[in-house]
Amino acid sequence: MEFIRQMLVITGKDLRAELRTKEAINASLAFALVILLLFSFAFDPSEETTREISGGLLWIVFAFAGTLVLNRSFAREVPNDCLDGLVAAPISAAALFMGKALANFALVLAVELVSLPVFGIFYNVQWTRQFWALLLVLALGTWGLTVIGMIFSALTVNIRLRELMLPLLVYPVMIPALMGAMRLSTDLVAGKPLSSENDVWLRLLVAFDAVFSALSLVLVDTVLVG
Amino acid sequence: MREKIIYGLGVIAAVLLARNLYSIFMQLPDEASQGMIYRIIFFHVPAAITAMLCSAVACVESAMFLITRNFKHDAIALSTTEVGLAFLAANLVTGSIWGRIIWGIWWTWDARLTSALICWVLYAGYLMLRRAIEEPAERARISAVFNIFAFTDVPIVFFSIKWWRTQHPQPVFWGGGSIDPDMFRTAALNLLALCLLATVLVLIRLRQEEVQREIDTMRRYAHAI
């Protein structure tokens, strides 16, 4: 119980700090829009082409825009030595990590939920036909992205070229989850329901989330405390 | 003593490699359906196994470093990762050449090939990460954590041919494939040769790391004075 309370305190703190400045979420949203705009030049944005690659397109937008949010989450704590204060606080590193992960999960998911209708309007895609299943895939994929992004952002917070190293490390590790999320999203946006045909990707996504959440929780003490 | 071990192992590896090359090119006949090009398998598969062993050692040594904080483990993890990366590159290149002859294409986005390439990118990222960190203790700690994360891709590479339907051939040496005993012996001996070669390279690299650390200590000492 204590763990959950501590976790939620950190989540609340992070969300409050972000909603007051809105620096990461604004940048992330603007970035998502720019990529969506760029894609319209990369291929013929007619209905059929878009439907075939919608999952890949969406997740590239989400992964890029998400990394911006995740990058800020630990970098924000560096000025004024806030990170040292957090690590010294009488809570476990795991609670700190999970709290931050939860806050960033909410932020990234919010960016995604705003980008989706924009995508639907610009590319004439009826994306709501499998809304709840799509939301499930979004949540699972975003959790994978957040956990990996948070642990690596904690790892790289003090090194030079931080902004450069994070995507370089996150994306290759993310590939299995991204692949699953892309396949599923393509199917769901096209209106195909979850079935025995594509649930192997759903299982991959769940396994990825479980494995990397566990690994992150095991290693988070080493990462944060040293 | 250590130098002698390195030279000794190096000589054994060289002799074994020469013997294997003779047997691969002069003694073994062409394969029935693939002809000449099948010989690349004597390097392709042993290189993959050697790279996999290197990554496993690197993962264990990284964990050992996090537990003991002894820099020796960090040096071993770094050396094995570097050597493993070279062998994985050899594996990817030989596979690509084989693919060009047999499939007619250099590359295909099949699960085995893709996961192996991701593996290469991950370990290359590990080396880049090390370069980005100045402080030795920080560098060792951070890269050890990343190395453990990177290792999660290795089982995916290994099992990808089972989990997905791949264009990559199923294993011929273990797991159902049938192979001529002469060919199997040559492949096993070449695996031994490449493993010995990897060990020699790791030992040399380890020595360089130790010397490097000594130089760093002296430099810091000189600065302090």
Tab-separated table of C-alpha atoms in Angstrom:
chain	number	residue	atom	x	y	z
A	1	MET	CA	0.000	0.000	0.000
A	2	GLU	CA	2.784	2.319	1.022
A	3	PHE	CA	4.499	1.589	-2.281
A	4	ILE	CA	1.405	2.576	-4.277
A	5	ARG	CA	0.952	5.770	-2.284
A	6	GLN	CA	4.576	6.788	-2.843
A	7	MET	CA	4.261	5.924	-6.503
A	8	LEU	CA	1.175	8.077	-6.902
A	9	VAL	CA	2.839	11.005	-5.125
A	10	ILE	CA	5.634	10.922	-7.708
A	11	THR	CA	3.108	10.542	-10.534
A	12	GLY	CA	1.150	13.527	-9.243
A	13	LYS	CA	4.292	15.617	-8.884
A	14	ASP	CA	5.427	14.846	-12.418
A	15	LEU	CA	2.037	15.487	-13.980
A	16	ARG	CA	1.647	18.764	-12.079
A	17	ALA	CA	5.104	19.953	-13.103
A	18	GLU	CA	4.404	19.063	-16.713
A	19	LEU	CA	0.936	20.582	-16.849
A	20	ARG	CA	2.235	23.851	-15.394
A	21	THR	CA	5.040	24.310	-17.887
A	22	LYS	CA	3.663	22.114	-20.719
A	23	GLU	CA	7.137	22.163	-22.220
A	24	ALA	CA	7.458	18.481	-23.135
A	25	ILE	CA	3.870	17.862	-24.154
A	26	ASN	CA	3.673	20.946	-26.391
A	27	ALA	CA	6.919	20.096	-28.116
A	28	SER	CA	5.812	16.509	-28.509
A	29	LEU	CA	2.427	17.421	-29.996
A	30	ALA	CA	3.937	19.911	-32.401
A	31	PHE	CA	6.504	17.323	-33.417
A	32	ALA	CA	3.807	14.700	-33.994
A	33	LEU	CA	1.929	17.117	-36.242
A	34	VAL	CA	5.049	17.936	-38.242
A	35	ILE	CA	5.805	14.258	-38.847
A	36	LEU	CA	2.198	13.598	-39.858
A	37	LEU	CA	2.508	16.485	-42.304
A	38	LEU	CA	5.810	15.184	-43.666
A	39	PHE	CA	4.353	11.740	-44.313
A	40	SER	CA	1.857	13.223	-46.745
A	41	PHE	CA	4.806	14.030	-49.022
A	42	ALA	CA	6.539	10.706	-48.475
A	43	PHE	CA	3.780	8.703	-50.159
A	44	ASP	CA	0.533	9.218	-52.011
A	45	PRO	CA	-1.935	9.866	-49.168
A	46	SER	CA	-4.810	8.127	-50.894
A	47	GLU	CA	-7.098	5.936	-48.868
A	48	GLU	CA	-5.760	2.505	-49.874
A	49	THR	CA	-2.062	3.244	-49.363
A	50	THR	CA	-2.735	4.856	-46.018
A	51	ARG	CA	-4.784	1.950	-44.793
A	52	GLU	CA	-2.047	-0.510	-45.670
A	53	ILE	CA	0.649	1.301	-43.714
A	54	SER	CA	-1.402	3.146	-41.098
A	55	GLY	CA	-0.009	1.158	-38.144
A	56	GLY	CA	3.601	1.711	-39.126
A	57	LEU	CA	2.965	5.383	-39.772
A	58	LEU	CA	1.195	5.960	-36.474
A	59	TRP	CA	3.788	4.164	-34.393
A	60	ILE	CA	6.665	5.998	-36.002
A	61	VAL	CA	4.912	9.229	-35.036
A	62	PHE	CA	4.237	7.921	-31.511
A	63	ALA	CA	7.763	6.623	-30.983
A	64	PHE	CA	9.372	9.868	-32.155
A	65	ALA	CA	7.014	12.152	-30.272
A	66	GLY	CA	7.099	9.895	-27.208
A	67	THR	CA	10.886	10.022	-26.996
A	68	LEU	CA	10.687	13.795	-26.673
A	69	VAL	CA	8.490	13.475	-23.594
A	70	LEU	CA	10.611	10.694	-22.091
A	71	ASN	CA	13.811	12.599	-22.686
A	72	ARG	CA	12.555	15.467	-20.565
A	73	SER	CA	11.304	13.353	-17.678
A	74	PHE	CA	14.694	12.819	-16.039
A	75	ALA	CA	16.461	15.752	-17.684
A	76	ARG	CA	13.973	18.034	-15.925
A	77	GLU	CA	15.268	16.841	-12.557
A	78	VAL	CA	18.891	17.753	-13.261
A	79	PRO	CA	18.833	21.527	-12.625
A	80	ASN	CA	18.709	22.383	-8.899
A	81	ASP	CA	19.856	18.816	-8.141
A	82	CYS	CA	16.248	17.611	-7.928
A	83	LEU	CA	17.294	14.106	-8.938
A	84	ASP	CA	19.617	13.825	-5.942
A	85	GLY	CA	16.745	14.958	-3.740
A	86	LEU	CA	14.423	12.353	-5.218
A	87	VAL	CA	16.966	9.558	-4.834
A	88	ALA	CA	17.671	10.647	-1.252
A	89	ALA	CA	13.943	10.752	-0.425
A	90	PRO	CA	12.718	7.909	1.807
A	91	ILE	CA	11.067	5.976	-1.002
A	92	SER	CA	12.369	3.011	-2.960
A	93	ALA	CA	13.918	3.560	-6.363
A	94	ALA	CA	11.273	1.223	-7.766
A	95	ALA	CA	8.463	3.471	-6.484
A	96	LEU	CA	10.202	6.502	-7.961
A	97	PHE	CA	10.630	4.739	-11.277
A	98	MET	CA	7.083	3.406	-11.459
A	99	GLY	CA	5.657	6.776	-10.442
A	100	LYS	CA	7.556	8.551	-13.157
A	101	ALA	CA	6.728	5.841	-15.675
A	102	LEU	CA	3.034	6.178	-14.892
A	103	ALA	CA	3.089	9.961	-15.329
A	104	ASN	CA	4.922	9.690	-18.628
A	105	PHE	CA	2.653	6.900	-19.760
A	106	ALA	CA	-0.303	9.252	-19.282
A	107	LEU	CA	1.453	12.075	-21.139
A	108	VAL	CA	2.526	9.954	-24.102
A	109	LEU	CA	-0.916	8.370	-24.308
A	110	ALA	CA	-2.470	11.848	-24.313
A	111	VAL	CA	-0.248	12.894	-27.212
A	112	GLU	CA	-1.256	9.745	-29.076
A	113	LEU	CA	-4.957	10.276	-28.461
A	114	VAL	CA	-4.693	13.791	-29.883
A	115	SER	CA	-2.645	12.679	-32.902
A	116	LEU	CA	-5.060	9.883	-33.814
A	117	PRO	CA	-8.039	12.079	-34.807
A	118	VAL	CA	-5.672	14.428	-36.617
A	119	PHE	CA	-4.357	11.444	-38.542
A	120	GLY	CA	-7.926	10.335	-39.232
A	121	ILE	CA	-8.883	13.735	-40.621
A	122	PHE	CA	-5.786	14.381	-42.712
A	123	TYR	CA	-5.634	10.930	-44.249
A	124	ASN	CA	-9.368	10.230	-44.485
A	125	VAL	CA	-9.150	7.145	-42.339
A	126	GLN	CA	-12.080	5.828	-40.308
A	127	TRP	CA	-9.986	4.737	-37.346
A	128	THR	CA	-12.721	4.341	-34.708
A	129	ARG	CA	-14.235	1.087	-35.936
A	130	GLN	CA	-12.268	-1.037	-33.440
A	131	PHE	CA	-11.831	1.720	-30.894
A	132	TRP	CA	-11.495	-0.318	-27.678
A	133	ALA	CA	-9.161	-2.895	-29.139
A	134	LEU	CA	-7.090	-0.073	-30.598
A	135	LEU	CA	-6.993	1.593	-27.195
A	136	LEU	CA	-5.722	-1.653	-25.673
A	137	VAL	CA	-2.951	-1.895	-28.264
A	138	LEU	CA	-2.102	1.765	-27.730
A	139	ALA	CA	-1.865	1.245	-23.979
A	140	LEU	CA	0.300	-1.883	-24.266
A	141	GLY	CA	2.610	-0.386	-26.874
A	142	THR	CA	2.901	2.883	-24.993
A	143	TRP	CA	3.711	1.096	-21.743
A	144	GLY	CA	6.564	-0.737	-23.487
A	145	LEU	CA	7.808	2.537	-24.962
A	146	THR	CA	7.536	4.288	-21.602
A	147	VAL	CA	9.324	1.631	-19.550
A	148	ILE	CA	12.227	1.338	-21.990
A	149	GLY	CA	12.345	5.096	-22.478
A	150	MET	CA	12.282	5.829	-18.742
A	151	ILE	CA	15.002	3.390	-17.769
A	152	PHE	CA	17.285	4.551	-20.564
A	153	SER	CA	16.505	8.190	-19.896
A	154	ALA	CA	17.529	7.577	-16.273
A	155	LEU	CA	20.674	5.854	-17.510
A	156	THR	CA	21.696	8.591	-19.904
A	157	VAL	CA	20.630	11.585	-17.814
A	158	ASN	CA	24.164	12.609	-16.918
A	159	ILE	CA	26.043	11.860	-20.104
A	160	ARG	CA	26.882	14.194	-22.930
A	161	LEU	CA	24.940	13.769	-26.173
A	162	ARG	CA	21.974	12.711	-24.050
A	163	GLU	CA	19.390	13.803	-26.612
A	164	LEU	CA	21.217	11.816	-29.248
A	165	MET	CA	21.949	8.669	-27.274
A	166	LEU	CA	18.402	8.080	-26.013
A	167	PRO	CA	16.722	7.398	-29.376
A	168	LEU	CA	19.769	5.454	-30.506
A	169	LEU	CA	19.409	3.089	-27.557
A	170	VAL	CA	15.614	3.030	-27.241
A	171	TYR	CA	14.498	2.255	-30.789
A	172	PRO	CA	16.478	-0.966	-31.383
A	173	VAL	CA	15.363	-2.375	-28.027
A	174	MET	CA	11.796	-1.292	-28.819
A	175	ILE	CA	11.608	-3.056	-32.185
A	176	PRO	CA	9.730	-6.210	-31.081
A	177	ALA	CA	7.054	-4.125	-29.334
A	178	LEU	CA	6.876	-1.611	-32.175
A	179	MET	CA	6.540	-4.414	-34.685
A	180	GLY	CA	3.639	-5.980	-32.794
A	181	ALA	CA	1.920	-2.645	-32.209
A	182	MET	CA	2.327	-1.678	-35.870
A	183	ARG	CA	0.824	-4.912	-37.198
A	184	LEU	CA	-2.089	-4.790	-34.769
A	185	SER	CA	-2.803	-1.112	-35.356
A	186	THR	CA	-2.842	-1.602	-39.114
A	187	ASP	CA	-5.433	-4.364	-38.735
A	188	LEU	CA	-7.551	-2.483	-36.209
A	189	VAL	CA	-7.560	0.807	-38.114
A	190	ALA	CA	-8.670	-1.109	-41.200
A	191	GLY	CA	-11.589	-2.448	-39.142
A	192	LYS	CA	-10.347	-6.021	-38.698
A	193	PRO	CA	-11.047	-7.268	-35.156
A	194	LEU	CA	-8.573	-9.043	-32.896
A	195	SER	CA	-8.692	-12.722	-33.787
A	196	SER	CA	-6.605	-15.860	-33.742
A	197	GLU	CA	-4.940	-14.494	-36.880
A	198	ASN	CA	-3.272	-11.567	-35.190
A	199	ASP	CA	-3.290	-12.362	-31.485
A	200	VAL	CA	0.287	-13.673	-31.726
A	201	TRP	CA	1.314	-9.998	-31.938
A	202	LEU	CA	-0.806	-9.170	-28.915
A	203	ARG	CA	0.953	-11.916	-26.965
A	204	LEU	CA	4.313	-10.585	-28.146
A	205	LEU	CA	3.326	-7.128	-26.912
A	206	VAL	CA	2.226	-8.396	-23.486
A	207	ALA	CA	5.363	-10.526	-23.114
A	208	PHE	CA	7.559	-7.572	-24.084
A	209	ASP	CA	5.882	-5.339	-21.505
A	210	ALA	CA	6.175	-7.962	-18.779
A	211	VAL	CA	9.827	-8.819	-19.487
A	212	PHE	CA	11.042	-5.239	-19.690
A	213	SER	CA	8.986	-4.000	-16.736
A	214	ALA	CA	10.488	-6.772	-14.612
A	215	LEU	CA	14.024	-6.163	-15.900
A	216	SER	CA	13.680	-2.421	-15.292
A	217	LEU	CA	12.427	-2.922	-11.750
A	218	VAL	CA	15.333	-5.240	-10.998
A	219	LEU	CA	17.924	-2.836	-12.386
A	220	VAL	CA	16.427	0.491	-11.364
A	221	ASP	CA	18.298	0.620	-8.046
A	222	THR	CA	21.615	0.263	-9.845
A	223	VAL	CA	20.598	2.847	-12.390
A	224	LEU	CA	19.382	5.551	-10.034
A	225	VAL	CA	21.382	5.036	-6.866
A	226	GLY	CA	24.552	3.666	-8.440
B	1	MET	CA	53.170	-16.234	-18.784
B	2	ARG	CA	50.025	-14.547	-20.045
B	3	GLU	CA	51.756	-13.568	-23.288
B	4	LYS	CA	52.795	-17.163	-23.826
B	5	ILE	CA	49.219	-18.352	-23.364
B	6	ILE	CA	47.998	-15.807	-25.906
B	7	TYR	CA	50.662	-16.800	-28.435
B	8	GLY	CA	50.101	-20.492	-27.779
B	9	LEU	CA	46.345	-20.267	-28.286
B	10	GLY	CA	46.913	-18.088	-31.357
B	11	VAL	CA	49.194	-20.686	-32.922
B	12	ILE	CA	46.736	-23.505	-32.199
B	13	ALA	CA	43.894	-21.453	-33.700
B	14	ALA	CA	45.949	-20.656	-36.810
B	15	VAL	CA	46.962	-24.287	-37.376
B	16	LEU	CA	43.405	-25.476	-36.848
B	17	LEU	CA	42.051	-22.839	-39.233
B	18	ALA	CA	44.575	-23.808	-41.896
B	19	ARG	CA	43.681	-27.465	-41.474
B	20	ASN	CA	39.976	-26.656	-41.718
B	21	LEU	CA	40.450	-24.500	-44.805
B	22	TYR	CA	42.316	-27.349	-46.485
B	23	SER	CA	39.565	-29.779	-45.607
B	24	ILE	CA	36.787	-27.358	-46.623
B	25	PHE	CA	38.237	-26.524	-50.030
B	26	MET	CA	40.262	-29.606	-50.964
B	27	GLN	CA	38.667	-32.615	-49.300
B	28	LEU	CA	34.930	-32.088	-48.957
B	29	PRO	CA	32.867	-32.487	-52.145
B	30	ASP	CA	30.370	-29.919	-53.437
B	31	GLU	CA	26.959	-30.143	-51.864
B	32	ALA	CA	24.300	-31.842	-53.991
B	33	SER	CA	21.803	-28.994	-54.399
B	34	GLN	CA	23.821	-25.871	-53.583
B	35	GLY	CA	27.155	-26.717	-55.183
B	36	MET	CA	30.199	-24.696	-54.322
B	37	ILE	CA	28.636	-21.945	-52.200
B	38	TYR	CA	27.492	-24.223	-49.364
B	39	ARG	CA	31.060	-24.063	-47.969
B	40	ILE	CA	30.270	-20.670	-46.514
B	41	ILE	CA	28.246	-22.459	-43.842
B	42	PHE	CA	31.494	-23.624	-42.219
B	43	PHE	CA	32.106	-20.013	-41.311
B	44	HIS	CA	28.574	-18.649	-41.155
B	45	VAL	CA	27.266	-20.938	-38.407
B	46	PRO	CA	30.406	-21.121	-36.218
B	47	ALA	CA	30.684	-17.308	-36.379
B	48	ALA	CA	27.074	-17.014	-35.189
B	49	ILE	CA	27.649	-19.424	-32.327
B	50	THR	CA	30.877	-17.679	-31.337
B	51	ALA	CA	29.118	-14.296	-31.368
B	52	MET	CA	26.314	-15.715	-29.266
B	53	LEU	CA	28.760	-17.148	-26.726
B	54	CYS	CA	30.529	-13.773	-26.587
B	55	SER	CA	27.269	-11.948	-25.908
B	56	ALA	CA	26.335	-14.446	-23.187
B	57	VAL	CA	29.723	-13.981	-21.507
B	58	ALA	CA	29.353	-10.199	-21.819
B	59	CYS	CA	25.912	-10.324	-20.195
B	60	VAL	CA	27.128	-12.475	-17.300
B	61	GLU	CA	30.210	-10.303	-16.817
B	62	SER	CA	28.081	-7.141	-16.861
B	63	ALA	CA	25.885	-8.583	-14.133
B	64	MET	CA	29.024	-9.622	-12.248
B	65	PHE	CA	30.315	-6.078	-12.466
B	66	LEU	CA	27.079	-4.696	-11.042
B	67	ILE	CA	27.322	-7.149	-8.160
B	68	THR	CA	31.031	-6.935	-7.347
B	69	ARG	CA	31.993	-3.521	-8.806
B	70	ASN	CA	35.269	-5.049	-9.889
B	71	PHE	CA	36.519	-3.334	-13.047
B	72	LYS	CA	37.974	-6.553	-14.344
B	73	HIS	CA	34.436	-7.701	-15.149
B	74	ASP	CA	33.754	-4.474	-16.985
B	75	ALA	CA	36.877	-4.970	-19.086
B	76	ILE	CA	35.873	-8.558	-19.922
B	77	ALA	CA	32.342	-7.459	-20.836
B	78	LEU	CA	33.730	-4.777	-23.145
B	79	SER	CA	36.270	-7.075	-24.819
B	80	THR	CA	33.830	-9.901	-25.412
B	81	THR	CA	31.201	-7.502	-26.769
B	82	GLU	CA	33.683	-6.022	-29.235
B	83	VAL	CA	34.892	-9.416	-30.431
B	84	GLY	CA	31.344	-10.762	-30.550
B	85	LEU	CA	30.289	-7.784	-32.668
B	86	ALA	CA	33.053	-8.593	-35.157
B	87	PHE	CA	31.945	-12.231	-35.362
B	88	LEU	CA	28.313	-11.222	-35.736
B	89	ALA	CA	29.365	-8.923	-38.577
B	90	ALA	CA	31.179	-11.870	-40.187
B	91	ASN	CA	28.016	-13.922	-39.753
B	92	LEU	CA	25.829	-11.249	-41.363
B	93	VAL	CA	28.221	-10.699	-44.275
B	94	THR	CA	28.698	-14.395	-45.049
B	95	GLY	CA	24.948	-14.929	-44.791
B	96	SER	CA	24.365	-12.067	-47.175
B	97	ILE	CA	26.809	-13.484	-49.728
B	98	TRP	CA	25.144	-16.888	-49.479
B	99	GLY	CA	21.740	-15.253	-49.911
B	100	ARG	CA	22.905	-13.459	-53.058
B	101	ILE	CA	23.877	-16.779	-54.657
B	102	ILE	CA	21.050	-19.005	-53.426
B	103	TRP	CA	18.122	-16.599	-53.090
B	104	GLY	CA	19.336	-14.041	-55.634
B	105	ILE	CA	19.091	-11.194	-53.127
B	106	TRP	CA	21.542	-9.746	-50.634
B	107	TRP	CA	19.001	-9.153	-47.922
B	108	THR	CA	15.450	-9.999	-46.978
B	109	TRP	CA	13.475	-8.733	-43.985
B	110	ASP	CA	12.976	-12.104	-42.453
B	111	ALA	CA	12.765	-12.617	-38.675
B	112	ARG	CA	16.183	-14.263	-38.313
B	113	LEU	CA	18.023	-11.713	-40.422
B	114	THR	CA	16.212	-8.761	-38.907
B	115	SER	CA	16.712	-9.833	-35.311
B	116	ALA	CA	20.406	-10.518	-35.945
B	117	LEU	CA	20.787	-7.060	-37.477
B	118	ILE	CA	18.993	-5.497	-34.487
B	119	CYS	CA	21.398	-7.389	-32.258
B	120	TRP	CA	24.327	-5.880	-34.149
B	121	VAL	CA	22.868	-2.383	-33.864
B	122	LEU	CA	22.266	-2.868	-30.127
B	123	TYR	CA	25.834	-3.900	-29.392
B	124	ALA	CA	27.171	-1.140	-31.628
B	125	GLY	CA	24.998	1.200	-29.526
B	126	TYR	CA	26.675	-0.238	-26.431
B	127	LEU	CA	30.089	0.743	-27.789
B	128	MET	CA	28.841	4.227	-28.699
B	129	LEU	CA	27.322	4.616	-25.251
B	130	ARG	CA	30.700	3.851	-23.699
B	131	ARG	CA	32.333	6.541	-25.779
B	132	ALA	CA	29.803	9.127	-24.602
B	133	ILE	CA	30.682	8.719	-20.907
B	134	GLU	CA	33.927	10.096	-19.500
B	135	GLU	CA	33.928	8.942	-15.902
B	136	PRO	CA	35.131	5.295	-15.671
B	137	ALA	CA	32.859	4.160	-12.821
B	138	GLU	CA	29.793	5.763	-14.419
B	139	ARG	CA	30.717	4.293	-17.777
B	140	ALA	CA	31.100	0.801	-16.385
B	141	ARG	CA	27.821	0.949	-14.448
B	142	ILE	CA	25.689	2.441	-17.214
B	143	SER	CA	27.058	0.260	-19.968
B	144	ALA	CA	26.663	-2.865	-17.821
B	145	VAL	CA	22.954	-2.122	-17.424
B	146	PHE	CA	22.596	-1.524	-21.144
B	147	ASN	CA	24.474	-4.714	-21.966
B	148	ILE	CA	21.953	-6.729	-19.941
B	149	PHE	CA	19.102	-5.049	-21.826
B	150	ALA	CA	20.806	-5.701	-25.145
B	151	PHE	CA	21.156	-9.396	-24.351
B	152	THR	CA	17.356	-9.807	-24.367
B	153	ASP	CA	17.538	-9.738	-28.163
B	154	VAL	CA	19.861	-12.753	-28.346
B	155	PRO	CA	17.223	-15.380	-27.421
B	156	ILE	CA	14.931	-13.765	-29.995
B	157	VAL	CA	17.594	-14.258	-32.664
B	158	PHE	CA	18.108	-17.822	-31.544
B	159	PHE	CA	14.451	-18.838	-31.485
B	160	SER	CA	13.259	-16.670	-34.383
B	161	ILE	CA	13.430	-19.573	-36.831
B	162	LYS	CA	11.135	-21.543	-34.545
B	163	TRP	CA	8.698	-18.753	-33.678
B	164	TRP	CA	8.169	-17.309	-37.126
B	165	ARG	CA	8.098	-18.871	-40.550
B	166	THR	CA	11.371	-17.630	-41.941
B	167	GLN	CA	13.143	-17.686	-45.233
B	168	HIS	CA	16.322	-18.485	-43.319
B	169	PRO	CA	16.977	-22.255	-43.489
B	170	GLN	CA	16.193	-24.385	-40.470
B	171	PRO	CA	19.210	-25.628	-38.520
B	172	VAL	CA	21.132	-28.433	-40.205
B	173	PHE	CA	23.558	-29.271	-37.408
B	174	TRP	CA	21.270	-29.719	-34.449
B	175	GLY	CA	17.539	-30.164	-34.321
B	176	GLY	CA	16.361	-32.488	-37.041
B	177	GLY	CA	18.683	-31.611	-39.906
B	178	SER	CA	20.621	-34.400	-41.524
B	179	ILE	CA	24.217	-33.807	-42.408
B	180	ASP	CA	27.118	-35.870	-43.602
B	181	PRO	CA	29.371	-36.820	-40.629
B	182	ASP	CA	32.486	-35.496	-42.426
B	183	MET	CA	30.859	-32.116	-42.933
B	184	PHE	CA	29.657	-32.085	-39.350
B	185	ARG	CA	33.163	-32.780	-38.087
B	186	THR	CA	34.628	-29.986	-40.176
B	187	ALA	CA	31.969	-27.552	-38.931
B	188	ALA	CA	32.583	-28.530	-35.312
B	189	LEU	CA	36.339	-28.163	-35.735
B	190	ASN	CA	35.882	-24.771	-37.352
B	191	LEU	CA	33.652	-23.727	-34.456
B	192	LEU	CA	36.500	-24.692	-32.160
B	193	ALA	CA	38.964	-22.715	-34.279
B	194	LEU	CA	36.796	-19.598	-34.289
B	195	CYS	CA	36.167	-19.873	-30.554
B	196	LEU	CA	39.915	-20.113	-29.966
B	197	LEU	CA	40.449	-17.113	-32.233
B	198	ALA	CA	37.801	-15.180	-30.294
B	199	THR	CA	39.467	-16.114	-27.006
B	200	VAL	CA	42.829	-14.879	-28.275
B	201	LEU	CA	41.279	-11.605	-29.462
B	202	VAL	CA	39.471	-11.131	-26.156
B	203	LEU	CA	42.686	-11.743	-24.209
B	204	ILE	CA	44.589	-9.226	-26.321
B	205	ARG	CA	41.798	-6.675	-25.971
B	206	LEU	CA	41.677	-7.310	-22.225
B	207	ARG	CA	45.371	-6.588	-21.969
B	208	GLN	CA	44.899	-3.302	-23.814
B	209	GLU	CA	42.128	-2.352	-21.405
B	210	GLU	CA	44.334	-3.081	-18.414
B	211	VAL	CA	47.180	-1.011	-19.838
B	212	GLN	CA	44.720	1.764	-20.639
B	213	ARG	CA	43.466	1.769	-17.057
B	214	GLU	CA	47.044	1.899	-15.760
B	215	ILE	CA	47.787	4.879	-18.014
B	216	ASP	CA	44.626	6.633	-16.811
B	217	THR	CA	45.609	6.076	-13.184
B	218	MET	CA	49.096	7.446	-13.791
B	219	ARG	CA	47.702	10.437	-15.626
B	220	ARG	CA	45.365	11.218	-12.756
B	221	TYR	CA	48.269	10.778	-10.363
B	222	ALA	CA	50.361	13.202	-12.404
B	223	HIS	CA	47.513	15.717	-12.407
B	224	ALA	CA	47.178	15.408	-8.672
B	225	ILE	CA	50.836	16.252	-8.235
